[in-house]
mmCIF file of C-alpha atoms and ligand atoms in Angstrom:
data_model
loop_
_atom_site.group_PDB
_atom_site.id
_atom_site.type_symbol
_atom_site.label_atom_id
_atom_site.label_comp_id
_atom_site.label_asym_id
_atom_site.label_seq_id
_atom_site.Cartn_x
_atom_site.Cartn_y
_atom_site.Cartn_z
ATOM 1 C CA MET A 145 121.494 141.947 125.083
ATOM 2 C CA LEU A 146 121.667 138.695 123.099
ATOM 3 C CA LEU A 147 121.116 135.314 124.724
ATOM 4 C CA TYR A 148 122.628 131.982 123.688
ATOM 5 C CA LEU A 149 121.410 128.678 125.192
ATOM 6 C CA HIS A 150 123.492 125.572 124.578
ATOM 7 C CA ILE A 151 122.022 122.057 124.274
ATOM 8 C CA PRO A 152 124.847 119.460 124.284
ATOM 9 C CA PHE A 153 122.860 116.373 123.159
ATOM 10 C CA CYS A 154 122.919 114.715 119.725
ATOM 11 C CA ASP A 155 121.480 111.546 118.176
ATOM 12 C CA SER A 156 124.701 110.734 116.342
ATOM 13 C CA LYS A 157 128.141 112.289 116.201
ATOM 14 C CA CYS A 158 128.840 113.698 112.759
ATOM 15 C CA HIS A 159 132.259 112.833 111.394
ATOM 16 C CA TYR A 160 133.355 116.459 111.055
ATOM 17 C CA CYS A 161 131.943 117.921 114.270
ATOM 18 C CA SER A 162 133.955 119.143 117.257
ATOM 19 C CA PHE A 163 131.126 121.035 118.946
ATOM 20 C CA ASN A 164 130.435 120.393 122.619
ATOM 21 C CA SER A 165 127.863 117.675 121.925
ATOM 22 C CA TYR A 166 127.437 114.053 123.017
ATOM 23 C CA THR A 167 125.385 110.988 122.124
ATOM 24 C CA THR A 168 125.883 109.021 125.345
ATOM 25 C CA ILE A 169 124.505 111.275 128.079
ATOM 26 C CA ASN A 170 120.810 111.369 127.269
ATOM 27 C CA HIS A 171 119.968 110.320 130.820
ATOM 28 C CA LEU A 172 121.260 113.737 131.971
ATOM 29 C CA LYS A 173 118.812 115.774 129.883
ATOM 30 C CA SER A 174 116.387 116.715 132.644
ATOM 31 C CA ARG A 175 119.098 117.586 135.140
ATOM 32 C CA TYR A 176 120.908 119.574 132.467
ATOM 33 C CA MET A 177 117.789 121.619 131.687
ATOM 34 C CA ASP A 178 117.437 122.398 135.416
ATOM 35 C CA ALA A 179 121.071 123.525 135.524
ATOM 36 C CA LEU A 180 120.461 125.711 132.462
ATOM 37 C CA TYR A 181 117.515 127.304 134.252
ATOM 38 C CA ASN A 182 119.609 127.956 137.352
ATOM 39 C CA GLN A 183 122.434 129.615 135.416
ATOM 40 C CA LEU A 184 119.929 131.687 133.488
ATOM 41 C CA GLN A 185 118.303 133.018 136.662
ATOM 42 C CA GLU A 186 121.700 133.797 138.164
ATOM 43 C CA ASP A 187 123.041 135.574 135.059
ATOM 44 C CA ILE A 188 119.920 137.663 134.518
ATOM 45 C CA GLU A 189 120.383 139.002 138.021
ATOM 46 C CA LYS A 190 124.190 139.193 138.016
ATOM 47 C CA PHE A 191 124.316 141.218 134.814
ATOM 48 C CA GLY A 192 121.364 143.457 135.721
ATOM 49 C CA ILE A 193 119.097 142.420 132.840
ATOM 50 C CA THR A 194 115.791 144.253 133.098
ATOM 51 C CA LYS A 195 112.387 144.110 131.431
ATOM 52 C CA GLY A 196 112.553 144.113 127.628
ATOM 53 C CA ASP A 197 116.390 143.934 127.518
ATOM 54 C CA ILE A 198 116.736 140.698 125.546
ATOM 55 C CA GLU A 199 116.630 141.359 121.805
ATOM 56 C CA THR A 200 117.470 137.895 120.466
ATOM 57 C CA ILE A 201 117.632 134.328 121.743
ATOM 58 C CA PHE A 202 119.504 131.547 119.961
ATOM 59 C CA ILE A 203 119.165 127.912 121.048
ATOM 60 C CA GLY A 204 122.099 126.027 119.589
ATOM 61 C CA GLY A 205 124.016 122.863 120.069
ATOM 62 C CA GLY A 206 124.364 120.081 119.880
ATOM 63 C CA THR A 207 120.831 119.432 118.815
ATOM 64 C CA PRO A 208 118.055 121.436 120.484
ATOM 65 C CA SER A 209 115.434 119.172 118.892
ATOM 66 C CA THR A 210 116.634 116.224 121.008
ATOM 67 C CA VAL A 211 115.020 117.938 124.016
ATOM 68 C CA SER A 212 111.233 117.859 124.333
ATOM 69 C CA THR A 213 109.323 121.143 124.187
ATOM 70 C CA LYS A 214 108.068 120.484 127.707
ATOM 71 C CA GLU A 215 111.642 120.741 129.011
ATOM 72 C CA TYR A 216 111.910 124.283 127.589
ATOM 73 C CA GLU A 217 108.678 125.591 129.169
ATOM 74 C CA LYS A 218 110.123 126.726 132.500
ATOM 75 C CA ILE A 219 112.920 128.623 130.747
ATOM 76 C CA PHE A 220 110.558 130.462 128.413
ATOM 77 C CA THR A 221 108.107 131.338 131.184
ATOM 78 C CA PHE A 222 110.972 132.813 133.177
ATOM 79 C CA LEU A 223 112.351 134.725 130.179
ATOM 80 C CA LYS A 224 109.062 136.245 129.004
ATOM 81 C CA PRO A 225 109.252 139.573 130.904
ATOM 82 C CA TYR A 226 112.841 140.150 129.787
ATOM 83 C CA MET A 227 112.064 139.761 126.091
ATOM 84 C CA ARG A 228 111.866 142.762 123.805
ATOM 85 C CA HIS A 229 108.593 143.101 121.910
ATOM 86 C CA GLU A 230 110.052 142.346 118.456
ATOM 87 C CA ILE A 231 112.353 139.586 119.677
ATOM 88 C CA GLU A 232 113.953 137.107 117.267
ATOM 89 C CA ILE A 233 114.048 133.602 118.789
ATOM 90 C CA THR A 234 115.952 131.019 116.757
ATOM 91 C CA THR A 235 116.415 127.362 117.398
ATOM 92 C CA GLU A 236 118.716 125.019 115.567
ATOM 93 C CA ALA A 237 117.050 121.711 114.738
ATOM 94 C CA ASN A 238 117.972 118.450 113.056
ATOM 95 C CA PRO A 239 115.591 117.022 110.446
ATOM 96 C CA ASN A 240 115.204 113.623 112.145
ATOM 97 C CA SER A 241 114.144 114.970 115.543
ATOM 98 C CA ALA A 242 112.340 118.188 114.543
ATOM 99 C CA THR A 243 108.931 116.571 114.168
ATOM 100 C CA LYS A 244 105.842 118.592 113.333
ATOM 101 C CA ALA A 245 104.773 118.385 116.993
ATOM 102 C CA TRP A 246 108.185 119.617 118.177
ATOM 103 C CA ILE A 247 108.201 122.558 115.769
ATOM 104 C CA GLU A 248 104.647 123.446 116.797
ATOM 105 C CA GLY A 249 105.515 123.188 120.490
ATOM 106 C CA MET A 250 108.529 125.474 120.076
ATOM 107 C CA ARG A 251 106.445 127.929 118.065
ATOM 108 C CA GLU A 252 103.930 128.001 120.931
ATOM 109 C CA LEU A 253 106.771 128.915 123.291
ATOM 110 C CA GLY A 254 107.640 131.881 121.060
ATOM 111 C CA VAL A 255 110.336 130.512 118.730
ATOM 112 C CA ASN A 256 109.959 132.390 115.442
ATOM 113 C CA ARG A 257 113.004 131.260 113.484
ATOM 114 C CA PHE A 258 114.183 127.709 112.676
ATOM 115 C CA SER A 259 117.637 126.795 111.428
ATOM 116 C CA PHE A 260 117.745 123.222 110.125
ATOM 117 C CA GLY A 261 121.046 121.377 109.843
ATOM 118 C CA VAL A 262 120.598 119.899 106.389
ATOM 119 C CA GLN A 263 124.252 119.798 105.200
ATOM 120 C CA SER A 264 123.269 118.268 101.847
ATOM 121 C CA PHE A 265 120.308 116.773 100.027
ATOM 122 C CA ASN A 266 122.509 113.979 98.686
ATOM 123 C CA GLU A 267 121.960 110.607 100.356
ATOM 124 C CA GLU A 268 125.565 109.405 99.978
ATOM 125 C CA LYS A 269 127.052 112.642 101.216
ATOM 126 C CA LEU A 270 124.823 112.506 104.301
ATOM 127 C CA ARG A 271 126.119 108.994 104.953
ATOM 128 C CA LEU A 272 129.729 110.107 104.553
ATOM 129 C CA LEU A 273 129.095 112.904 107.078
ATOM 130 C CA ASN A 274 127.360 110.399 109.412
ATOM 131 C CA ARG A 275 124.133 112.405 109.539
ATOM 132 C CA SER A 276 121.101 110.738 111.051
ATOM 133 C CA HIS A 277 118.515 111.956 108.524
ATOM 134 C CA SER A 278 117.603 111.494 104.877
ATOM 135 C CA PRO A 279 117.234 114.203 102.203
ATOM 136 C CA ASN A 280 113.457 113.730 102.324
ATOM 137 C CA GLN A 281 113.326 114.236 106.077
ATOM 138 C CA ALA A 282 115.169 117.541 105.586
ATOM 139 C CA ILE A 283 112.710 118.711 102.922
ATOM 140 C CA LYS A 284 109.778 117.634 105.088
ATOM 141 C CA ALA A 285 111.106 119.472 108.159
ATOM 142 C CA VAL A 286 111.322 122.749 106.224
ATOM 143 C CA GLU A 287 107.868 122.226 104.714
ATOM 144 C CA ASN A 288 106.375 121.402 108.110
ATOM 145 C CA ALA A 289 107.809 124.561 109.663
ATOM 146 C CA TYR A 290 106.435 126.663 106.819
ATOM 147 C CA ALA A 291 103.022 124.992 107.007
ATOM 148 C CA LEU A 292 102.973 125.840 110.713
ATOM 149 C CA GLY A 293 103.334 129.527 109.874
ATOM 150 C CA ILE A 294 107.082 129.918 110.422
ATOM 151 C CA GLU A 295 108.366 132.555 108.019
ATOM 152 C CA ASN A 296 112.002 132.638 109.054
ATOM 153 C CA ILE A 297 113.547 129.378 107.970
ATOM 154 C CA SER A 298 117.231 128.775 107.362
ATOM 155 C CA ILE A 299 119.254 125.708 106.457
ATOM 156 C CA ASP A 300 122.943 124.876 106.910
ATOM 157 C CA ILE A 301 124.897 123.379 104.036
ATOM 158 C CA ILE A 302 128.484 122.075 104.117
ATOM 159 C CA TYR A 303 130.693 122.207 101.032
ATOM 160 C CA GLY A 304 134.251 121.233 100.216
ATOM 161 C CA VAL A 305 133.721 117.657 101.409
ATOM 162 C CA ALA A 306 135.690 114.899 99.608
ATOM 163 C CA ASP A 307 133.629 113.683 96.625
ATOM 164 C CA ASP A 308 131.819 117.040 96.294
ATOM 165 C CA THR A 309 131.337 117.963 92.668
ATOM 166 C CA LYS A 310 129.885 121.129 91.189
ATOM 167 C CA LYS A 311 127.011 118.982 89.954
ATOM 168 C CA LEU A 312 126.233 117.746 93.477
ATOM 169 C CA LEU A 313 126.459 121.219 95.022
ATOM 170 C CA LYS A 314 124.377 122.740 92.233
ATOM 171 C CA ARG A 315 121.652 120.208 92.908
ATOM 172 C CA ASP A 316 121.754 121.026 96.643
ATOM 173 C CA ILE A 317 121.324 124.725 95.880
ATOM 174 C CA GLU A 318 118.557 123.996 93.367
ATOM 175 C CA ILE A 319 116.623 121.973 95.942
ATOM 176 C CA ALA A 320 117.204 124.719 98.511
ATOM 177 C CA SER A 321 115.843 127.288 96.073
ATOM 178 C CA SER A 322 112.621 125.283 95.708
ATOM 179 C CA LEU A 323 111.983 125.460 99.479
ATOM 180 C CA PRO A 324 110.349 128.264 101.497
ATOM 181 C CA LEU A 325 113.586 129.621 103.017
ATOM 182 C CA ASN A 326 114.678 133.193 103.632
ATOM 183 C CA HIS A 327 118.207 132.337 104.766
ATOM 184 C CA ILE A 328 120.999 129.833 104.134
ATOM 185 C CA SER A 329 124.377 129.269 105.791
ATOM 186 C CA CYS A 330 127.017 127.581 103.626
ATOM 187 C CA TYR A 331 130.057 126.407 105.555
ATOM 188 C CA SER A 332 133.292 125.282 103.996
ATOM 189 C CA LEU A 333 134.291 122.016 105.713
ATOM 190 C CA THR A 334 136.999 122.517 108.331
ATOM 191 C CA ILE A 335 138.844 119.449 109.556
ATOM 192 C CA GLU A 336 138.727 119.777 113.345
ATOM 193 C CA GLU A 337 140.954 117.935 115.817
ATOM 194 C CA ASN A 338 139.521 114.846 117.536
ATOM 195 C CA THR A 339 136.908 114.208 114.875
ATOM 196 C CA PHE A 340 136.602 111.071 112.771
ATOM 197 C CA PHE A 341 137.553 113.043 109.655
ATOM 198 C CA SER A 342 140.812 114.139 111.292
ATOM 199 C CA THR A 343 141.901 110.489 111.324
ATOM 200 C CA LYS A 344 141.368 110.126 107.553
ATOM 201 C CA ALA A 345 143.312 111.629 104.694
ATOM 202 C CA ASN A 346 141.872 114.010 102.097
ATOM 203 C CA MET A 347 138.383 114.469 103.560
ATOM 204 C CA SER A 348 138.178 118.126 102.568
ATOM 205 C CA ILE A 349 138.642 120.044 99.345
ATOM 206 C CA ASP A 350 140.229 123.338 100.282
ATOM 207 C CA ASP A 351 139.712 125.183 97.022
ATOM 208 C CA GLU A 352 139.099 128.937 96.936
ATOM 209 C CA ASN A 353 137.779 128.673 93.382
ATOM 210 C CA LEU A 354 135.099 126.205 94.491
ATOM 211 C CA ALA A 355 134.100 128.553 97.333
ATOM 212 C CA ARG A 356 133.944 131.515 94.922
ATOM 213 C CA TRP A 357 131.838 129.500 92.479
ATOM 214 C CA LEU A 358 129.412 128.386 95.210
ATOM 215 C CA ILE A 359 129.041 131.896 96.646
ATOM 216 C CA GLU A 360 128.168 133.198 93.159
ATOM 217 C CA LEU A 361 125.658 130.395 92.664
ATOM 218 C CA VAL A 362 123.951 130.929 96.022
ATOM 219 C CA GLN A 363 123.669 134.662 95.346
ATOM 220 C CA GLU A 364 122.280 134.014 91.860
ATOM 221 C CA ARG A 365 119.763 131.357 92.925
ATOM 222 C CA LEU A 366 118.953 132.332 96.506
ATOM 223 C CA PHE A 367 119.984 135.389 98.497
ATOM 224 C CA PRO A 368 122.646 138.084 98.868
ATOM 225 C CA GLN A 369 125.676 137.311 101.012
ATOM 226 C CA TYR A 370 125.952 139.265 104.278
ATOM 227 C CA GLU A 371 128.835 137.407 105.896
ATOM 228 C CA ILE A 372 131.451 134.957 104.706
ATOM 229 C CA SER A 373 129.096 131.945 105.264
ATOM 230 C CA ASN A 374 125.657 133.589 105.486
ATOM 231 C CA PHE A 375 123.120 134.610 102.870
ATOM 232 C CA GLY A 376 119.573 135.844 103.321
ATOM 233 C CA SER A 377 116.690 138.016 102.253
ATOM 234 C CA TYR A 378 116.291 138.174 106.034
ATOM 235 C CA ILE A 379 119.403 138.968 108.083
ATOM 236 C CA SER A 380 119.577 137.129 111.400
ATOM 237 C CA LYS A 381 119.541 139.761 114.165
ATOM 238 C CA HIS A 382 121.386 137.366 116.459
ATOM 239 C CA ASN A 383 124.223 136.783 113.977
ATOM 240 C CA LEU A 384 124.404 140.482 113.229
ATOM 241 C CA GLY A 385 124.496 141.248 116.952
ATOM 242 C CA TYR A 386 127.618 139.088 117.409
ATOM 243 C CA TRP A 387 129.378 140.825 114.548
ATOM 244 C CA GLN A 388 128.362 144.245 115.899
ATOM 245 C CA HIS A 389 130.061 143.181 119.106
ATOM 246 C CA LYS A 390 126.918 143.443 121.217
ATOM 247 C CA ALA A 391 126.865 141.908 124.699
ATOM 248 C CA TYR A 392 125.596 138.345 125.054
ATOM 249 C CA LEU A 393 124.823 135.865 127.799
ATOM 250 C CA GLY A 394 126.139 132.343 127.188
ATOM 251 C CA ILE A 395 124.055 129.806 129.091
ATOM 252 C CA GLY A 396 125.013 126.123 129.165
ATOM 253 C CA SER A 397 128.069 123.878 129.165
ATOM 254 C CA GLY A 398 130.756 125.388 126.982
ATOM 255 C CA ALA A 399 128.647 128.449 126.115
ATOM 256 C CA VAL A 400 130.570 131.711 126.188
ATOM 257 C CA GLY A 401 129.187 135.011 127.465
ATOM 258 C CA PHE A 402 130.496 138.503 126.700
ATOM 259 C CA VAL A 403 129.449 141.392 128.944
ATOM 260 C CA ASP A 404 131.161 144.734 129.690
ATOM 261 C CA GLY A 405 134.420 143.806 127.980
ATOM 262 C CA SER A 406 134.802 140.403 129.704
ATOM 263 C CA ARG A 407 134.255 136.871 128.495
ATOM 264 C CA TYR A 408 132.621 134.309 130.793
ATOM 265 C CA TYR A 409 133.166 130.561 130.513
ATOM 266 C CA PRO A 410 130.961 128.065 132.378
ATOM 267 C CA TYR A 411 132.214 124.451 132.628
ATOM 268 C CA ARG A 412 132.441 122.746 129.254
ATOM 269 C CA ASP A 413 132.100 119.286 130.777
ATOM 270 C CA VAL A 414 128.377 118.496 131.066
ATOM 271 C CA THR A 415 128.613 116.606 134.373
ATOM 272 C CA LEU A 416 130.665 119.351 135.999
ATOM 273 C CA TYR A 417 128.278 121.939 134.596
ATOM 274 C CA ILE A 418 125.273 120.151 136.091
ATOM 275 C CA LYS A 419 127.012 120.091 139.475
ATOM 276 C CA GLU A 420 128.017 123.747 139.371
ATOM 277 C CA PRO A 421 125.998 125.685 136.802
ATOM 278 C CA LEU A 422 126.783 128.995 138.517
ATOM 279 C CA PHE A 423 130.544 128.612 138.127
ATOM 280 C CA LYS A 424 132.219 130.613 135.393
ATOM 281 C CA SER A 425 135.748 131.776 134.775
ATOM 282 C CA LYS A 426 136.222 135.341 133.642
ATOM 283 C CA GLU A 427 138.612 136.707 131.045
ATOM 284 C CA ARG A 428 139.010 140.466 130.848
ATOM 285 C CA LEU A 429 139.676 141.616 127.289
ATOM 286 C CA SER A 430 142.098 144.479 126.679
ATOM 287 C CA THR A 431 140.994 147.461 124.592
ATOM 288 C CA LYS A 432 143.367 146.214 121.873
ATOM 289 C CA ASN A 433 141.723 142.735 121.933
ATOM 290 C CA ILE A 434 138.317 144.338 121.489
ATOM 291 C CA ILE A 435 139.387 146.586 118.627
ATOM 292 C CA ASP A 436 141.156 143.688 116.852
ATOM 293 C CA GLU A 437 137.992 141.612 117.179
ATOM 294 C CA LYS A 438 135.838 144.431 115.826
ATOM 295 C CA ILE A 439 138.167 144.672 112.822
ATOM 296 C CA PHE A 440 137.983 140.903 112.187
ATOM 297 C CA LEU A 441 134.215 140.574 112.608
ATOM 298 C CA GLY A 442 133.526 143.783 110.680
ATOM 299 C CA ALA A 443 135.719 142.725 107.749
ATOM 300 C CA ARG A 444 133.871 139.391 107.467
ATOM 301 C CA SER A 445 130.379 140.874 107.319
ATOM 302 C CA ILE A 446 128.134 143.739 106.245
ATOM 303 C CA VAL A 447 128.842 145.347 109.632
ATOM 304 C CA GLY A 448 132.106 146.837 108.312
ATOM 305 C CA ILE A 449 134.670 148.744 110.376
ATOM 306 C CA ASP A 450 134.014 152.100 111.976
ATOM 307 C CA THR A 451 136.857 154.432 111.026
ATOM 308 C CA LYS A 452 136.694 155.963 114.551
ATOM 309 C CA ILE A 453 138.080 152.780 116.184
ATOM 310 C CA LEU A 454 141.210 152.811 113.968
ATOM 311 C CA THR A 455 144.508 154.512 114.736
ATOM 312 C CA GLU A 456 145.915 157.018 112.252
ATOM 313 C CA ASP A 457 148.236 154.287 110.950
ATOM 314 C CA GLN A 458 145.446 151.738 110.568
ATOM 315 C CA ARG A 459 143.290 154.281 108.744
ATOM 316 C CA LYS A 460 146.113 154.888 106.263
ATOM 317 C CA ARG A 461 146.404 151.156 105.621
ATOM 318 C CA ALA A 462 142.615 150.916 105.164
ATOM 319 C CA GLU A 463 142.838 153.677 102.563
ATOM 320 C CA ILE A 464 145.555 151.749 100.704
ATOM 321 C CA LEU A 465 143.088 148.826 100.550
ATOM 322 C CA VAL A 466 140.425 151.182 99.187
ATOM 323 C CA ASN A 467 142.850 152.303 96.441
ATOM 324 C CA GLU A 468 143.609 148.651 95.632
ATOM 325 C CA GLY A 469 139.858 148.018 95.226
ATOM 326 C CA LYS A 470 139.697 145.469 98.095
ATOM 327 C CA VAL A 471 137.709 147.666 100.456
ATOM 328 C CA THR A 472 135.012 150.323 100.023
ATOM 329 C CA PHE A 473 134.369 153.318 102.250
ATOM 330 C CA ARG A 474 130.828 154.548 102.967
ATOM 331 C CA GLU A 475 129.497 156.862 105.652
ATOM 332 C CA GLY A 476 132.388 156.469 108.053
ATOM 333 C CA ARG A 477 132.899 152.708 107.649
ATOM 334 C CA PHE A 478 135.206 150.423 105.683
ATOM 335 C CA TYR A 479 133.690 147.301 104.069
ATOM 336 C CA SER A 480 135.408 144.270 102.484
ATOM 337 C CA ARG A 481 134.478 143.758 98.857
ATOM 338 C CA ASP A 482 135.349 140.066 99.018
ATOM 339 C CA TYR A 483 134.647 138.195 102.260
ATOM 340 C CA LEU A 484 136.890 135.307 101.191
ATOM 341 C CA ILE A 485 139.909 137.544 101.782
ATOM 342 C CA ALA A 486 138.389 139.216 104.872
ATOM 343 C CA ASP A 487 141.015 137.775 107.238
ATOM 344 C CA GLU A 488 143.879 139.055 105.096
ATOM 345 C CA ILE A 489 142.169 142.461 104.919
ATOM 346 C CA ALA A 490 141.738 142.549 108.709
ATOM 347 C CA LEU A 491 145.353 141.465 109.369
ATOM 348 C CA TYR A 492 146.740 144.065 106.991
ATOM 349 C CA MET A 493 144.560 146.815 108.485
ATOM 350 C CA MET A 494 145.576 145.907 112.041
ATOM 351 C CA GLY A 495 149.257 146.288 111.096
HETATM 352 C C1 SAM B 628 126.188 124.043 115.968
HETATM 353 S S1 SAM B 628 126.308 123.177 114.495
HETATM 354 C C2 SAM B 628 125.010 122.025 114.636
HETATM 355 C C3 SAM B 628 123.578 122.266 114.488
HETATM 356 C C4 SAM B 628 122.793 120.981 114.407
HETATM 357 N N1 SAM B 628 123.106 120.077 115.460
HETATM 358 C C5 SAM B 628 123.061 120.249 113.116
HETATM 359 O O1 SAM B 628 124.019 119.532 113.018
HETATM 360 O O2 SAM B 628 122.271 120.421 112.223
HETATM 361 C C6 SAM B 628 125.890 124.348 113.275
HETATM 362 C C7 SAM B 628 126.453 124.078 111.920
HETATM 363 O O3 SAM B 628 127.849 124.161 111.894
HETATM 364 C C8 SAM B 628 128.327 123.506 110.739
HETATM 365 N N2 SAM B 628 129.560 122.799 111.076
HETATM 366 C C9 SAM B 628 129.801 122.060 112.168
HETATM 367 N N3 SAM B 628 131.072 121.565 112.128
HETATM 368 C C10 SAM B 628 131.629 122.012 110.990
HETATM 369 C C11 SAM B 628 132.909 121.839 110.365
HETATM 370 N N4 SAM B 628 133.849 121.089 110.925
HETATM 371 N N5 SAM B 628 133.129 122.443 109.175
HETATM 372 C C12 SAM B 628 132.183 123.208 108.612
HETATM 373 N N6 SAM B 628 130.952 123.390 109.134
HETATM 374 C C13 SAM B 628 130.682 122.804 110.309
HETATM 375 C C14 SAM B 628 127.216 122.570 110.273
HETATM 376 O O4 SAM B 628 126.709 123.033 109.042
HETATM 377 C C15 SAM B 628 126.177 122.725 111.358
HETATM 378 O O5 SAM B 628 124.869 122.607 110.872
HETATM 379 S S1 SF4 B 629 126.890 118.648 113.481
HETATM 380 FE FE1 SF4 B 629 125.111 118.916 114.795
HETATM 381 S S2 SF4 B 629 124.168 116.865 114.908
HETATM 382 FE FE2 SF4 B 629 126.210 116.580 114.147
HETATM 383 S S3 SF4 B 629 127.396 116.101 115.986
HETATM 384 FE FE3 SF4 B 629 127.616 118.317 115.579
HETATM 385 S S4 SF4 B 629 126.069 119.285 116.785
HETATM 386 FE FE4 SF4 B 629 125.538 117.088 116.666
#
């Protein structure tokens, strides 16, 4: 079982971001953390989680580093018996709020993987994105985590932003390669509805050639690619778990859970969530939904697609893709050779 905890607080709203995160509700932090604890207790019981069942935890947001380590203590104490021995515990963190003391406090609670939202090491680009940190703060955050004995460090980078040049991106990757990382996520900017960027023209560069060039560069200078946006000498067990279609608990406002073929949705609105943290609506997925999802997620990552889940017709289409050189077949699974066309591969295979 995987566990996702959502923290909906941020110091500033980035111009591209449509995540469930807010800058104006800081006064609700304590009550929110209590609600999170209540939902967690309820879900552990409701879904029959027993000792050692939880294999990964991911604290995401929003910005988990806007909440003090003290506020996480109760949750971690409660979770301890349910954690597997070799558990991976990741937290996202922003360079301005992930101080040395915060990183150390989270490490003491058991967090063993940090994912810093860096986006770029270029001052002007950070301003354009409305980030609340400087390039130096990002470098320092990574160095602090490493100095505190954290071996699993990842950063997020965004590319395809207006004004991006190959020179700028190359410099970002060069700086990344000088840092003690074992993982990087590189996201192509998506213009999301209701964001500041969606009100402006030409904020993104949607260029497959640029993506191809960057993916090559990251592989050359840093790590192998294991999913369309993820590269690492260490593969995140939590990420991999999602793509393997493992069950997960989604705790927090707008977090989604997936257990026994159903999705669970708590309230997205933070105030409503605090009032009723135990409420969730349930969506039962059909067998077809689940197989389609397995095809999509498998095509986008090193997980691949198990031939046993495909119909005779789908298998034939997968073999056509093998003959065209777009897909490989190894030990009972089909794998995309180029993740940038993974969605086309999945759609064709599904028929
Ligand atoms: C849950 S978010 C935020 C984590 C953390 N609060 C931060 O900003 O560093 C995880 C990552 O998604 C990426 N992201 C968010 N919105 C995006 C968008 N519209 N297009 C591409 N990447 C996006 C960013 O790289 C971000 O670091
Ligand atoms: S990208 Fe991260 S810091 Fe920026 S608004 Fe979204 S969740 Fe908050």
